[in-house]
CSV table of C-alpha atoms in Angstrom, one decimal:
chain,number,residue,atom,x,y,z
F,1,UNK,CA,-21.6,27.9,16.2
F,2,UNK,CA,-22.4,28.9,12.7
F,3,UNK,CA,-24.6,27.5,10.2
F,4,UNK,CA,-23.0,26.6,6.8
F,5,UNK,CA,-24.7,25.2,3.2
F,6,UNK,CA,-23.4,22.7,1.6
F,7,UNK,CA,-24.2,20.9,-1.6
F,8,UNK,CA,-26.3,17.2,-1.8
F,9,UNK,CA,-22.8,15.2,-2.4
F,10,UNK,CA,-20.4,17.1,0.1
F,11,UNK,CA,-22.8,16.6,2.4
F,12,UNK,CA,-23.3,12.6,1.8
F,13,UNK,CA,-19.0,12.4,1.7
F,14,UNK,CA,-19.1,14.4,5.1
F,15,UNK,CA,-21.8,11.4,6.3
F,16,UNK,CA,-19.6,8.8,5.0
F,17,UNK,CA,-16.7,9.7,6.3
F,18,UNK,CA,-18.1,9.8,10.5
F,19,UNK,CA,-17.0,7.3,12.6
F,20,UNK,CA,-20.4,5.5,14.9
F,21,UNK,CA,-22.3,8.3,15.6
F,22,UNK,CA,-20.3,11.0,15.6
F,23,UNK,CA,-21.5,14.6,15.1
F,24,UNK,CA,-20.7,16.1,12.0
F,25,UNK,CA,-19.0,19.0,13.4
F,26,UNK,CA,-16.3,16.6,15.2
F,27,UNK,CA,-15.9,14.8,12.0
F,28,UNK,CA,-15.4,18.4,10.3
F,29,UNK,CA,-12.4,18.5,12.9
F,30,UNK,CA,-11.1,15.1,12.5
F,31,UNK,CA,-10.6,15.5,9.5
F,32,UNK,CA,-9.4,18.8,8.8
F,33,UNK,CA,-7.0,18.3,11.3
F,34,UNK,CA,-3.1,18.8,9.9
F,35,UNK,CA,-1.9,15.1,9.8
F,36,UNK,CA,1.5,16.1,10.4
F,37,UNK,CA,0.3,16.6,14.1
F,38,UNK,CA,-0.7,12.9,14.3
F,39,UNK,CA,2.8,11.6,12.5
F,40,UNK,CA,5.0,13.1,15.6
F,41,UNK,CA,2.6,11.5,18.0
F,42,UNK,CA,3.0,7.8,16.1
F,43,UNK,CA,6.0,8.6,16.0
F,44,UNK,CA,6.7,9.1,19.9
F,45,UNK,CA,4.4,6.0,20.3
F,46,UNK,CA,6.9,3.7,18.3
F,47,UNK,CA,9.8,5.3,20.2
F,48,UNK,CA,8.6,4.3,23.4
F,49,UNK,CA,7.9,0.7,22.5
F,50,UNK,CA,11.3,0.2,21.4
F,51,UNK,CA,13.8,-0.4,24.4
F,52,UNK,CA,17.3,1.5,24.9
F,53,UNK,CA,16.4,4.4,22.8
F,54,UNK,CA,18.2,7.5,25.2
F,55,UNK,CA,15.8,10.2,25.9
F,56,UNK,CA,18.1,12.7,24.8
F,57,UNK,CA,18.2,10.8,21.5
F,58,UNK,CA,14.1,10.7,20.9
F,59,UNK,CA,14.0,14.7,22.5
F,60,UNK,CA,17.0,15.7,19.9
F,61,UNK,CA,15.1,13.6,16.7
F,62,UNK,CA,11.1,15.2,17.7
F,63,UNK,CA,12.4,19.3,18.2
F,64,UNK,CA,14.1,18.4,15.1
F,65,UNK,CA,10.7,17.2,13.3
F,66,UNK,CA,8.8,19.8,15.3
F,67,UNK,CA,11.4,22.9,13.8
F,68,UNK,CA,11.0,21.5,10.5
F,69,UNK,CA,7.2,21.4,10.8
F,70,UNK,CA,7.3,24.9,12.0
F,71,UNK,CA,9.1,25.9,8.9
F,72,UNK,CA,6.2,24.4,6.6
């Protein structure tokens, strides 16, 4: 692990943005995190719930998200 400076404020926003008692370094992660990565997983969550969606259907619409992702 490495040791980094930071200024008075960024440190106080890093602070205020940790959720309980969370280290800082897993907020670091949280929140640099790409949030496309989380969409196709809400997505995939919502597809589930809903009934008489065909597999093939939700496989075909996430490698469709996941290719254009790719292409970012």
């Amino acid at each position: 692990m490495q040791t980094i400076e930071v200024s008075v404020t960024i440190y106080q926003e890093i602070l205020s943005r940790r959720k309980g008692r969370e280290s800082i370094s897993k907020t670091l992660e949280r929140e640099l995190k790409p949030v496309k990565k989380y969409a196709i997983v809400a997505e995939l969550e919502r597809l589930e719930k809903q009934p008489g969606e065909d597999i093939s259907v939700v496989k075909e619409r996430l490698a469709a998200k996941k290719l254009a992702a790719n292409r970012l």
